[in-house]
CSV table of C-alpha atoms and ligand atoms in Angstrom, one decimal:
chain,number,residue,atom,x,y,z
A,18,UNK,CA,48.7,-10.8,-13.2
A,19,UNK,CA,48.3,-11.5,-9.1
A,20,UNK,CA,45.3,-12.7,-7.8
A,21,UNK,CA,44.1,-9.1,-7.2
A,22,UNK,CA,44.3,-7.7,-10.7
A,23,UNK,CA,42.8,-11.0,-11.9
A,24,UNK,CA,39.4,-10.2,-9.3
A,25,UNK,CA,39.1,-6.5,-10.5
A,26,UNK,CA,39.9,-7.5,-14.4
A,27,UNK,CA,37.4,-10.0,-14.5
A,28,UNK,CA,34.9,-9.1,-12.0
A,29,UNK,CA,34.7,-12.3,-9.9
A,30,UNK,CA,32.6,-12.1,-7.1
A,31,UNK,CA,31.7,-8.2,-6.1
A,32,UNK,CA,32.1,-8.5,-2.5
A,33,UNK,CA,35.6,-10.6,-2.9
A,34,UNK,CA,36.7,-7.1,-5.6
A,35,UNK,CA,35.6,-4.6,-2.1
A,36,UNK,CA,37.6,-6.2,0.3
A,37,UNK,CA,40.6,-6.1,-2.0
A,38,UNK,CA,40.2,-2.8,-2.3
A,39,UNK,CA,39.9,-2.5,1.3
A,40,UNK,CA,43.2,-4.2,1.4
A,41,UNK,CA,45.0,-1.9,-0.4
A,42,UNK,CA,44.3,1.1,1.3
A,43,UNK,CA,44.8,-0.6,4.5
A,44,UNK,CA,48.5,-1.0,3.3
A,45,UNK,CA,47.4,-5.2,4.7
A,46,UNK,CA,49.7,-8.2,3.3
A,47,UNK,CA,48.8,-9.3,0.1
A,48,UNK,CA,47.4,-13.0,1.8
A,49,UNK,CA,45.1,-11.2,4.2
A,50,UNK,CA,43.7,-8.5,1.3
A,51,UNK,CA,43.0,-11.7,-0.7
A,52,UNK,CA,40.6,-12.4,1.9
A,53,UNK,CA,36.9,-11.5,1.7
A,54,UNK,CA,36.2,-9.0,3.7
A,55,UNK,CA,32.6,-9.5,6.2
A,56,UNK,CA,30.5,-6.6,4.9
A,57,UNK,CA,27.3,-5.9,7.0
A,58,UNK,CA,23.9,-6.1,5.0
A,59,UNK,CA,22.9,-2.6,6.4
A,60,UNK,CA,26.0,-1.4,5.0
A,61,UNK,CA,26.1,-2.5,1.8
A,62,UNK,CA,24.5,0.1,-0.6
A,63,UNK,CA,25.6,-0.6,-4.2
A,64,UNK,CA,25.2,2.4,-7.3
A,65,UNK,CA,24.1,0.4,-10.3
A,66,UNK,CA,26.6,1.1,-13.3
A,67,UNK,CA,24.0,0.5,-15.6
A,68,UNK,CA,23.5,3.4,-18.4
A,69,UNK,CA,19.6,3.5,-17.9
A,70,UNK,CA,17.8,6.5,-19.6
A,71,UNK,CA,16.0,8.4,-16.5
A,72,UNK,CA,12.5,10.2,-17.1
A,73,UNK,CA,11.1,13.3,-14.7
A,74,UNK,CA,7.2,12.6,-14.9
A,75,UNK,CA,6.7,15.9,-12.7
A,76,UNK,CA,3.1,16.0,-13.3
A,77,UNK,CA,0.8,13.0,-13.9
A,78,UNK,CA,-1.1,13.2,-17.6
A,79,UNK,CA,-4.1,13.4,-16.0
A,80,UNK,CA,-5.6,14.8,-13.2
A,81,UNK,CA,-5.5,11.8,-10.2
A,82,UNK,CA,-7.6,10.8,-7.5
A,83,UNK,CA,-5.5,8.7,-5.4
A,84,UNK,CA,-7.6,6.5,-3.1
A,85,UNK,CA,-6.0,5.8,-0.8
A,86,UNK,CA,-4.3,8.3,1.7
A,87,UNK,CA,-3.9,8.1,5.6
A,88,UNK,CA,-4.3,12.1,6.3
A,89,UNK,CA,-5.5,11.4,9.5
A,90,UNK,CA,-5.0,8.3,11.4
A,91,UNK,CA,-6.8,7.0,15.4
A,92,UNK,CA,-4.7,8.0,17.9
A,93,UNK,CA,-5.2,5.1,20.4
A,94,UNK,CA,-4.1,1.4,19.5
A,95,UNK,CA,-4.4,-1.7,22.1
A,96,UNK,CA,-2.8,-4.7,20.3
A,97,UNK,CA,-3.3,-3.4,16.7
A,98,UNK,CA,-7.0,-2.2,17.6
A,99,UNK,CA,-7.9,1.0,17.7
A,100,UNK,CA,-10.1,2.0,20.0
A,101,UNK,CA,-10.6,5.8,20.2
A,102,UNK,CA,-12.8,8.1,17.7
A,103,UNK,CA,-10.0,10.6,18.1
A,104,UNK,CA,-8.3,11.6,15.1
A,105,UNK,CA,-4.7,12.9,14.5
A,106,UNK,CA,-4.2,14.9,11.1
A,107,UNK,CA,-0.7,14.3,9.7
A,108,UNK,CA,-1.0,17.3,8.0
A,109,UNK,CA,-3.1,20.4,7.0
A,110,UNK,CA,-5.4,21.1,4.1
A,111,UNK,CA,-3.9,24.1,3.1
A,112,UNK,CA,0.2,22.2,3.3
A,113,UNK,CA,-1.5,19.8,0.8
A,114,UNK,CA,-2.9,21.5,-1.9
A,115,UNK,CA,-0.2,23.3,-2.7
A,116,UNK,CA,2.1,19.5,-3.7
A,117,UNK,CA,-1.6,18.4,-4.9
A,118,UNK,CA,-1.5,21.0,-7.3
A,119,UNK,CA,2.4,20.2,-8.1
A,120,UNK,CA,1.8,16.7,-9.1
A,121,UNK,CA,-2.0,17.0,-10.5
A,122,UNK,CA,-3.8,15.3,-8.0
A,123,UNK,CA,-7.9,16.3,-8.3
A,124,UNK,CA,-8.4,14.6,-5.0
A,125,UNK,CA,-7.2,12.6,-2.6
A,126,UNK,CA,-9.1,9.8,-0.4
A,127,UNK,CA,-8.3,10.0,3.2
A,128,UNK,CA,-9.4,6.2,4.3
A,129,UNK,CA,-8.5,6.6,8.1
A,130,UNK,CA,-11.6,8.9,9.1
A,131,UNK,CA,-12.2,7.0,12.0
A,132,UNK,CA,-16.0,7.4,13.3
A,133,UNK,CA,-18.3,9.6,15.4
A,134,UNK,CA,-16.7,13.2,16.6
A,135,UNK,CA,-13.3,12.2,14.8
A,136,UNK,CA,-15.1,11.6,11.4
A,137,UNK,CA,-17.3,14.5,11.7
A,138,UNK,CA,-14.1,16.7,12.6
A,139,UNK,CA,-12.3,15.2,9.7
A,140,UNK,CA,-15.0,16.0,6.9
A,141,UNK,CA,-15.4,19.7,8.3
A,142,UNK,CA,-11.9,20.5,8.3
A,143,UNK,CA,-11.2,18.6,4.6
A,144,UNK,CA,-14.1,17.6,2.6
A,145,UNK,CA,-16.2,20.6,3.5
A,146,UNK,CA,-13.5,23.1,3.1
A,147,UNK,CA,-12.1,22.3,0.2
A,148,UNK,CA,-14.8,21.1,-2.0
A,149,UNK,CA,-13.7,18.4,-4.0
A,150,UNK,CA,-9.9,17.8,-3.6
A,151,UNK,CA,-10.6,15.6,-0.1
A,152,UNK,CA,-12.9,12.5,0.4
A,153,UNK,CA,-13.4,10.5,3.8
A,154,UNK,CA,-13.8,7.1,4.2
A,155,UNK,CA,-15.2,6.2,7.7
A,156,UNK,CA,-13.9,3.0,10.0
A,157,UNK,CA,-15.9,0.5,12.0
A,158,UNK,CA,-15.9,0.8,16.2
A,159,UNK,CA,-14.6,-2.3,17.5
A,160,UNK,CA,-14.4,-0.6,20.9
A,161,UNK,CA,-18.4,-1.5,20.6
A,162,UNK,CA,-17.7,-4.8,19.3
A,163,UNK,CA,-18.7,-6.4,22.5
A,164,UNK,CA,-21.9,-4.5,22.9
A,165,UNK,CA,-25.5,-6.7,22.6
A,166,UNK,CA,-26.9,-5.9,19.0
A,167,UNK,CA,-23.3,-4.5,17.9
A,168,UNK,CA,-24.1,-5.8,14.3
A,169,UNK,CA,-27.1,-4.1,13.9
A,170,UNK,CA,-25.7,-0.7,15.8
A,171,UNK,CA,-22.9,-1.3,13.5
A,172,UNK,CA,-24.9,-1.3,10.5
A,173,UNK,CA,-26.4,1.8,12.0
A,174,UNK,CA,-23.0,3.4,12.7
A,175,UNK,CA,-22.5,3.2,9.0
A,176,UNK,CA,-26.1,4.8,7.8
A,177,UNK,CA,-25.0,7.8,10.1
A,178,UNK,CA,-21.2,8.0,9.0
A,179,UNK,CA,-23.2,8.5,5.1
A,180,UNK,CA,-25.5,11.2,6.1
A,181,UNK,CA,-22.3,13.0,8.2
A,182,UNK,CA,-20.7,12.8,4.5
A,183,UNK,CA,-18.3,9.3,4.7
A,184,UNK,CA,-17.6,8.1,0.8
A,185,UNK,CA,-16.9,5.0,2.0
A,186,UNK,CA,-15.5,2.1,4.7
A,187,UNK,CA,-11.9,1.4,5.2
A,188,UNK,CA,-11.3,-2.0,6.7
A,189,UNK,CA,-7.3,-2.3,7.9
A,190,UNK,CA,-6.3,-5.4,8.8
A,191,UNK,CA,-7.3,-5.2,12.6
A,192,UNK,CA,-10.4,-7.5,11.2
A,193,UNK,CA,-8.6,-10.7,10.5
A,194,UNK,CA,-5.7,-10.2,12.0
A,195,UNK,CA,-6.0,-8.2,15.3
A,196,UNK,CA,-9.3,-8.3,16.5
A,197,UNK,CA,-10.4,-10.9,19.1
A,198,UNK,CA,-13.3,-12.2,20.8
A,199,UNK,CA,-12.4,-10.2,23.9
A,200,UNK,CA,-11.3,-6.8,21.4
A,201,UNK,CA,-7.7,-7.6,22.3
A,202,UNK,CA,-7.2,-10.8,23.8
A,203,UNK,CA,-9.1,-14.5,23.1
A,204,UNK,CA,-9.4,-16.3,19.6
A,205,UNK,CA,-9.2,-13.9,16.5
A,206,UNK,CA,-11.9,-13.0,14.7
A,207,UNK,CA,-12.4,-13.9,11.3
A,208,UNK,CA,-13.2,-11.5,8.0
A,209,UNK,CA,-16.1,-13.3,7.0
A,210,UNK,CA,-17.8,-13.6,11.0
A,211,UNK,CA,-21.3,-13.0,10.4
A,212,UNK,CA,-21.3,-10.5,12.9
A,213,UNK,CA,-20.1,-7.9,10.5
A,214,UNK,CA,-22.7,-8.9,7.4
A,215,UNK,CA,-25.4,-6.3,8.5
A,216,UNK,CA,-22.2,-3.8,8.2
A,217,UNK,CA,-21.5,-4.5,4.4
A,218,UNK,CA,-25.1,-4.8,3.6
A,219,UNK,CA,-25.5,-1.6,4.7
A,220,UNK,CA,-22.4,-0.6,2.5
A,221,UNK,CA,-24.6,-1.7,-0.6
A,222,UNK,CA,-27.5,-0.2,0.2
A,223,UNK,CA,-25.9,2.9,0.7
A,224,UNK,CA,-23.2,2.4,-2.6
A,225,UNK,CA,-20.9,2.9,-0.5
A,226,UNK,CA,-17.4,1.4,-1.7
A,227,UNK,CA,-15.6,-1.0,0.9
A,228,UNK,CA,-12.0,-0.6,0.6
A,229,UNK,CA,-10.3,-3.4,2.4
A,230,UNK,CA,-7.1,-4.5,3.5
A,231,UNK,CA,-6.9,-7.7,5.0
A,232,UNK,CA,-3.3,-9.4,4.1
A,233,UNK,CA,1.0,-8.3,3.9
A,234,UNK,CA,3.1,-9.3,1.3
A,235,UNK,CA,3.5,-13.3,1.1
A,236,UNK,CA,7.2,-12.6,2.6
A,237,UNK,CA,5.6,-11.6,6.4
A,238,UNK,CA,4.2,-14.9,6.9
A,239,UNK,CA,7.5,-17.0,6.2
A,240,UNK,CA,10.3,-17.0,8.6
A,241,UNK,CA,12.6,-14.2,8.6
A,242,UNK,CA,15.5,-15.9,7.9
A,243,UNK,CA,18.2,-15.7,5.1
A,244,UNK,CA,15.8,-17.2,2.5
A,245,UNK,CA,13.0,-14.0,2.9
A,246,UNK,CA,13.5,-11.4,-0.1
A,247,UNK,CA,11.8,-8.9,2.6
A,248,UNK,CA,14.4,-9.8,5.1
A,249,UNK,CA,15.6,-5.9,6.1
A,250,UNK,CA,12.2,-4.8,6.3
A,251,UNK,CA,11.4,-7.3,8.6
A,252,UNK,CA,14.4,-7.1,10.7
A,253,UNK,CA,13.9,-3.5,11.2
A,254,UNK,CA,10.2,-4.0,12.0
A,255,UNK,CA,9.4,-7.2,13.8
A,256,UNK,CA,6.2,-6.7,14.7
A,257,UNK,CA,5.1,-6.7,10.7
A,258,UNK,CA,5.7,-10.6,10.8
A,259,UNK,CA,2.5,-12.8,10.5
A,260,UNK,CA,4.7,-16.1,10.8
A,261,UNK,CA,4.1,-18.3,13.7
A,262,UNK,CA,1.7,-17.5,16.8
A,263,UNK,CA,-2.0,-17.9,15.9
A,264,UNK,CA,-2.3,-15.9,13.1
A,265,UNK,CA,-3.6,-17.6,9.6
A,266,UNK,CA,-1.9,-18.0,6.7
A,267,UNK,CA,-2.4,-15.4,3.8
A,268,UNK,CA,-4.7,-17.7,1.7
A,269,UNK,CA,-6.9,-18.3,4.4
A,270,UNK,CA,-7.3,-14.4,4.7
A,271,UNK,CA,-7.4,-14.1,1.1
A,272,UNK,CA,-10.3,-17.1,1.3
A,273,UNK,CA,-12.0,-15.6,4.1
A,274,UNK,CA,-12.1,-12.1,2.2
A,275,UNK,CA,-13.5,-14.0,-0.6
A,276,UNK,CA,-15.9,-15.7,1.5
A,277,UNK,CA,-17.0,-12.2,2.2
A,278,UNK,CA,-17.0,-10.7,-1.2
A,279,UNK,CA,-19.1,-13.7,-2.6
A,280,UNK,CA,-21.9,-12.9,-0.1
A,281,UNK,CA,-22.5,-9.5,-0.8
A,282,UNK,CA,-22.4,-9.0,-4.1
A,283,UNK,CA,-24.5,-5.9,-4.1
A,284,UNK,CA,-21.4,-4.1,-2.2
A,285,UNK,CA,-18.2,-2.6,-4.1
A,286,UNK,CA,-15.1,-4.0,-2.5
A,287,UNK,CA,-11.9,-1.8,-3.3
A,288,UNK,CA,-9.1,-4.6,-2.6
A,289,UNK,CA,-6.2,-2.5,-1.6
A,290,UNK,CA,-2.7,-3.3,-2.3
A,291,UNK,CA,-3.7,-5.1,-5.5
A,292,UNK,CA,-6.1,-7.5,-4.5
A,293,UNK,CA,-3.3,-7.7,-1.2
A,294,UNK,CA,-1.3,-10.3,-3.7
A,295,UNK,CA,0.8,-8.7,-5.7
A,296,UNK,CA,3.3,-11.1,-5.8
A,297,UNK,CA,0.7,-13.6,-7.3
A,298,UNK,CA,-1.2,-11.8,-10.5
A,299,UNK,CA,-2.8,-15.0,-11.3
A,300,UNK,CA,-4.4,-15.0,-8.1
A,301,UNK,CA,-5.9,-11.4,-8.3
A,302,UNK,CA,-6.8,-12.3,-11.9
A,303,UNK,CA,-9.2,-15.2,-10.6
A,304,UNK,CA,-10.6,-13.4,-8.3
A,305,UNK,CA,-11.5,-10.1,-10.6
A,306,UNK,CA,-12.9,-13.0,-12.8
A,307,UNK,CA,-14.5,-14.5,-10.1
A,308,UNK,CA,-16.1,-11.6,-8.6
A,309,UNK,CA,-17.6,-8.4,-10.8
A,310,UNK,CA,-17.8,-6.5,-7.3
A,311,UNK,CA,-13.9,-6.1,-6.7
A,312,UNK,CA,-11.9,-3.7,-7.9
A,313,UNK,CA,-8.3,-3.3,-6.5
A,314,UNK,CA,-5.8,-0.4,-5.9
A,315,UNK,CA,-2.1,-0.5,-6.5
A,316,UNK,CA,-1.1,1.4,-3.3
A,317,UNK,CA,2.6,0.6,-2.4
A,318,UNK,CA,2.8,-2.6,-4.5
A,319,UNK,CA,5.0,-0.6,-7.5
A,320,UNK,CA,7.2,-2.6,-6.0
A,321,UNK,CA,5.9,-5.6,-7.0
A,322,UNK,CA,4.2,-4.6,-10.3
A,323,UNK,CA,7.7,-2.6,-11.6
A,324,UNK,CA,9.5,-6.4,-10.5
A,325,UNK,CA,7.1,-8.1,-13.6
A,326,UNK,CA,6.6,-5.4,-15.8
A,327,UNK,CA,5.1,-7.5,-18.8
A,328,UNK,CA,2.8,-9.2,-16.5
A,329,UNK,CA,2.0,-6.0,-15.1
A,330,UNK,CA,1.3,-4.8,-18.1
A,331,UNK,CA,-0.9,-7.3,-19.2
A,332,UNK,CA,-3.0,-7.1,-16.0
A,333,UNK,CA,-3.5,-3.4,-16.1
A,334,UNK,CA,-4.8,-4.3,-20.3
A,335,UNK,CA,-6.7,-6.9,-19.3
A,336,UNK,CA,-8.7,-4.9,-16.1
A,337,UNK,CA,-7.9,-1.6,-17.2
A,338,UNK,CA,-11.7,-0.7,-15.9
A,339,UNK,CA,-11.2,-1.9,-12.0
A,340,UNK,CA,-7.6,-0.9,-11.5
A,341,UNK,CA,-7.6,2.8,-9.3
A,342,UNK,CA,-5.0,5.0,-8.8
A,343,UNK,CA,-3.7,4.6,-4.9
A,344,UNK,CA,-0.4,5.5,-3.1
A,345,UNK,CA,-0.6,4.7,0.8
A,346,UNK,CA,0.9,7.9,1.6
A,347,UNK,CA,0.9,9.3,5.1
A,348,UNK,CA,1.7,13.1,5.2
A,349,UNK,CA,3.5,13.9,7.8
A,350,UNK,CA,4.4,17.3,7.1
A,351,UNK,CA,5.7,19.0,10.5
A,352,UNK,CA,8.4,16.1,11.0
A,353,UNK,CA,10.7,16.2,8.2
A,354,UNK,CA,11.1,17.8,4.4
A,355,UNK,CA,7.8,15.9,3.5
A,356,UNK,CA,7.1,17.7,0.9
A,357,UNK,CA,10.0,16.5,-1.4
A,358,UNK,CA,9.3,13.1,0.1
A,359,UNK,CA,5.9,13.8,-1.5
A,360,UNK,CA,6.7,15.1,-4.8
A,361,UNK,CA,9.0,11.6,-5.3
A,362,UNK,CA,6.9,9.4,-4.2
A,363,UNK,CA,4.6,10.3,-6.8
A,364,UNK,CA,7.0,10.8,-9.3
A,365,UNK,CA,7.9,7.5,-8.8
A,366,UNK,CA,4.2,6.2,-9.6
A,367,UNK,CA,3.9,8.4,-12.7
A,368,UNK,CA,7.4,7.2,-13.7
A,369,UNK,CA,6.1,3.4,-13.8
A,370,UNK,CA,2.9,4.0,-15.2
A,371,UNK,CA,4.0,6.3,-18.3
A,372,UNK,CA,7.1,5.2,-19.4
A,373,UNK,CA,9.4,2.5,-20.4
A,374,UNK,CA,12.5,3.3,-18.3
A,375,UNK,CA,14.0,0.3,-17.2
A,376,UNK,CA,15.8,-0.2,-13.7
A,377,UNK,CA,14.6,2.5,-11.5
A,378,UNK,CA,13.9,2.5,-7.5
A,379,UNK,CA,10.2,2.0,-6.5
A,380,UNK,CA,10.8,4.4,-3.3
A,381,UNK,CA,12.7,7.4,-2.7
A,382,UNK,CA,14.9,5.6,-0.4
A,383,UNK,CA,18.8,5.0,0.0
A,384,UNK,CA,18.0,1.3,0.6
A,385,UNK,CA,14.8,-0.4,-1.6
A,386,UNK,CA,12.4,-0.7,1.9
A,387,UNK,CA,10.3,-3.6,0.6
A,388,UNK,CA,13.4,-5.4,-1.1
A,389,UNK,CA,16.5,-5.3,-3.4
A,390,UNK,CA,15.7,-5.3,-6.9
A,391,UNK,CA,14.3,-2.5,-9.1
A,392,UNK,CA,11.8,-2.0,-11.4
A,393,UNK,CA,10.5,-1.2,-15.1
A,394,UNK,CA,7.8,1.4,-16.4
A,395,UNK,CA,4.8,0.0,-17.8
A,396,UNK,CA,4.1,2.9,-20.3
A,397,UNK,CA,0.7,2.6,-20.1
A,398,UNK,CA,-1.6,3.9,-23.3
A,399,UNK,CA,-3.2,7.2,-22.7
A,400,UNK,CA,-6.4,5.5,-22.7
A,401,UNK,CA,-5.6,3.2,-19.6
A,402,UNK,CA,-4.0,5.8,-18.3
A,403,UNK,CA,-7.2,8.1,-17.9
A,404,UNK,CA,-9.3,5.2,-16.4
A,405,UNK,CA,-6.5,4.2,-13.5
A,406,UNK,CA,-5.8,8.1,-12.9
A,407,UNK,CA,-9.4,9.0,-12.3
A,408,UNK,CA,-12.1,7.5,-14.5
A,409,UNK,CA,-12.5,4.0,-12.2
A,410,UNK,CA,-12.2,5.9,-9.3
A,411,UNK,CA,-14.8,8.5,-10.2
A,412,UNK,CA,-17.4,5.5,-10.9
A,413,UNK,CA,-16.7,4.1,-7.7
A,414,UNK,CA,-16.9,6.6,-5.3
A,415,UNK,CA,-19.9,8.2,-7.8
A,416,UNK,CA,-18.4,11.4,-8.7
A,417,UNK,CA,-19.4,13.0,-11.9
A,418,UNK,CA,-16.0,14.5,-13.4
B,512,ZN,ZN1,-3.0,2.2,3.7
């Protein structure tokens, strides 16, 4: 046996197998297909050869209200703030309910409603026409931020949004993160500024839930370098890096936040992303022990969840009452075959929740877009599966179903 046949029979080193491969077609000398080979990253794009039993979940068990949507997003952005009421709709009502009614989805939450003559637009053309299969969540003005008595106005802004038919405020992560003193330039501003408190009072008074977003995953505020697990995404979009600069670190958010929640205990915070620590259950856990008024969603984090799938599992057991049902999707229907894009993506979420397949993407993607590795179904019981699909979602937004 050469040194080739030893490498494929025993499987030494992947890479070093590829290049001798390569080597061989090439027709190369033997020395130089003994060499390993430089393979790019971005080219790199292995099948898994493991015999893994695959499950279509088509349709979800029961009917879903997924909270949280962007069917309409601002169409002007200065430095990550947005500072227009105009809204841009990603897709139609009518190209929706046709894949909601595909994969059982009751409703969906659009969060991105924006404020003022965008909101109002947004509820007429969805919530109005089409009963209940679309809620709006309405979104703070920053562009008034600077304006004497904008806490009050605010507050105001949010009373109105209500009687126009919002279900709810969406904070993104402009507060925290993007917003300054001077809108887009001076010192950031910080979640729990006092500025904003007449805002989620009003959100109580009102029972109207606050779903907030206020961190990234752990991996965008390290250095993307070799040692980041998010490395690719990263690369490919820079700008998603917290590291450096004058931006906090993620527990400071996450303390801020909490700052926040602590002080208004009459207002319902929806923390998005899974409490926006997915990578740290123990964390979320203290905090949903911590604080009755949060409740989290699992938008985009399968990722995460499908990577621990026994301590997954255990969470969703545990707060099987304030988990909801979320997926972060963005219709974009006229660009590309969105629809099938669709139809995966919530496959994919119905996948994890109901079954016990093992070693399955989290995204309908060539290349995992949050990071290499795979993930496990949780196989929720029918009983947790009702409350995350709908049941926790109906109390919050105070639907009767
Ligand atoms: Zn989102």
């Amino acid at each position: 046996m050469d040194r080739r046949q030893l490498l494929y029979g025993t499987g030494i080193g992947l890479l070093s197998g590829v290049a001798a491969h390569a080597g061989l077609e090439a027709n190369v000398t033997e020395d130089e297909a003994q060499k390993p080979q430089p393979l790019s990253l971005s080219d790199y794009q292995p099948t898994s050869m493991l015999h893994a039993r695959e499950t279509r979940v088509e349709r979800a068990r029961h009917p879903v209200i997924d909270i949280h949507t962007h069917i309409t997003s601002s169409v002007k952005g200065v430095n990550g703030v947005s500072l227009a009421a105009e809204r841009r709709f990603h897709a139609a009502p009518e190209e929706l309910i046709p894949v909601m009614d595909r994969k059982n989805i009751r409703s969906m939450v659009n969060l991105t409603g924006g404020y003022d003559s965008g909101l109002n637009e947004t509820i007429r053309k969805y919530d109005q026409s089409y009963g209940d299969r679309f809620y709006t969540f309405t979104e703070p003005c920053y562009a008034r931020f600077l304006e004497p008595g904008y806490p009050q106005t605010q507050a105001e802004a949010i009373e109105q949004a209500h009687r126009d038919g919002a279900r709810g405020l969406k904070i993104l992560k402009t507060l925290g993160l993007y917003l300054r003193e001077n809108i887009t330039s001076g010192k950031l501003v910080k979640i729990d500024d006092p500025r904003f408190d007449p805002m989620w009072d009003a959100c109580g008074q009102l029972k109207m839930p606050v779903a907030i977003h206020i961190s990234d995953p752990i991996a965008f505020f390290t250095p993307t370098d070799r040692f980041n697990e998010r490395y690719e995404e990263l690369n490919h979009h820079p700008d998603w890096s917290f590291y450096g600069h004058d931006f906090p670190t993620n527990a400071e958010l996450i303390e801020a936040r909490n700052r926040v929640i602590a002080r208004h205990p009459d207002t319902r915070f929806i923390v998005l992303h899974v409490g926006n620590f997915a990578e740290n259950l123990e964390n979320v856990s203290q905090n949903l022990d911590r604080f009755p008024n949060m409740n989290v969603d699992i938008a985009a984090r399968i990722g995460e969840l499908g990577r621990q799938p026994r301590a997954a599992r255990a969470f969703f057991d545990k707060y099987q009452d304030r988990i909801l049902f979320g997926t972060d999707a963005t219709p974009h229907v006229e660009n590309y075959p969105q629809q099938l894009f669709i139809d995966a993506l919530y496959e994919i979420y119905y996948r994890f929740l109901e079954t016990d397949d093992e070693y399955f993407d989290y995204a309908p993607a060539k290349v995992p877009p949050q990071g290499r590795w795979r993930i496990y179904g949780i196989n929720l019981s029918d009983e947790i599966l009702l409350k995350v699909y709908n049941r926790n979602a109906a109390r919050v937004l105070r639907l009767s179903i």
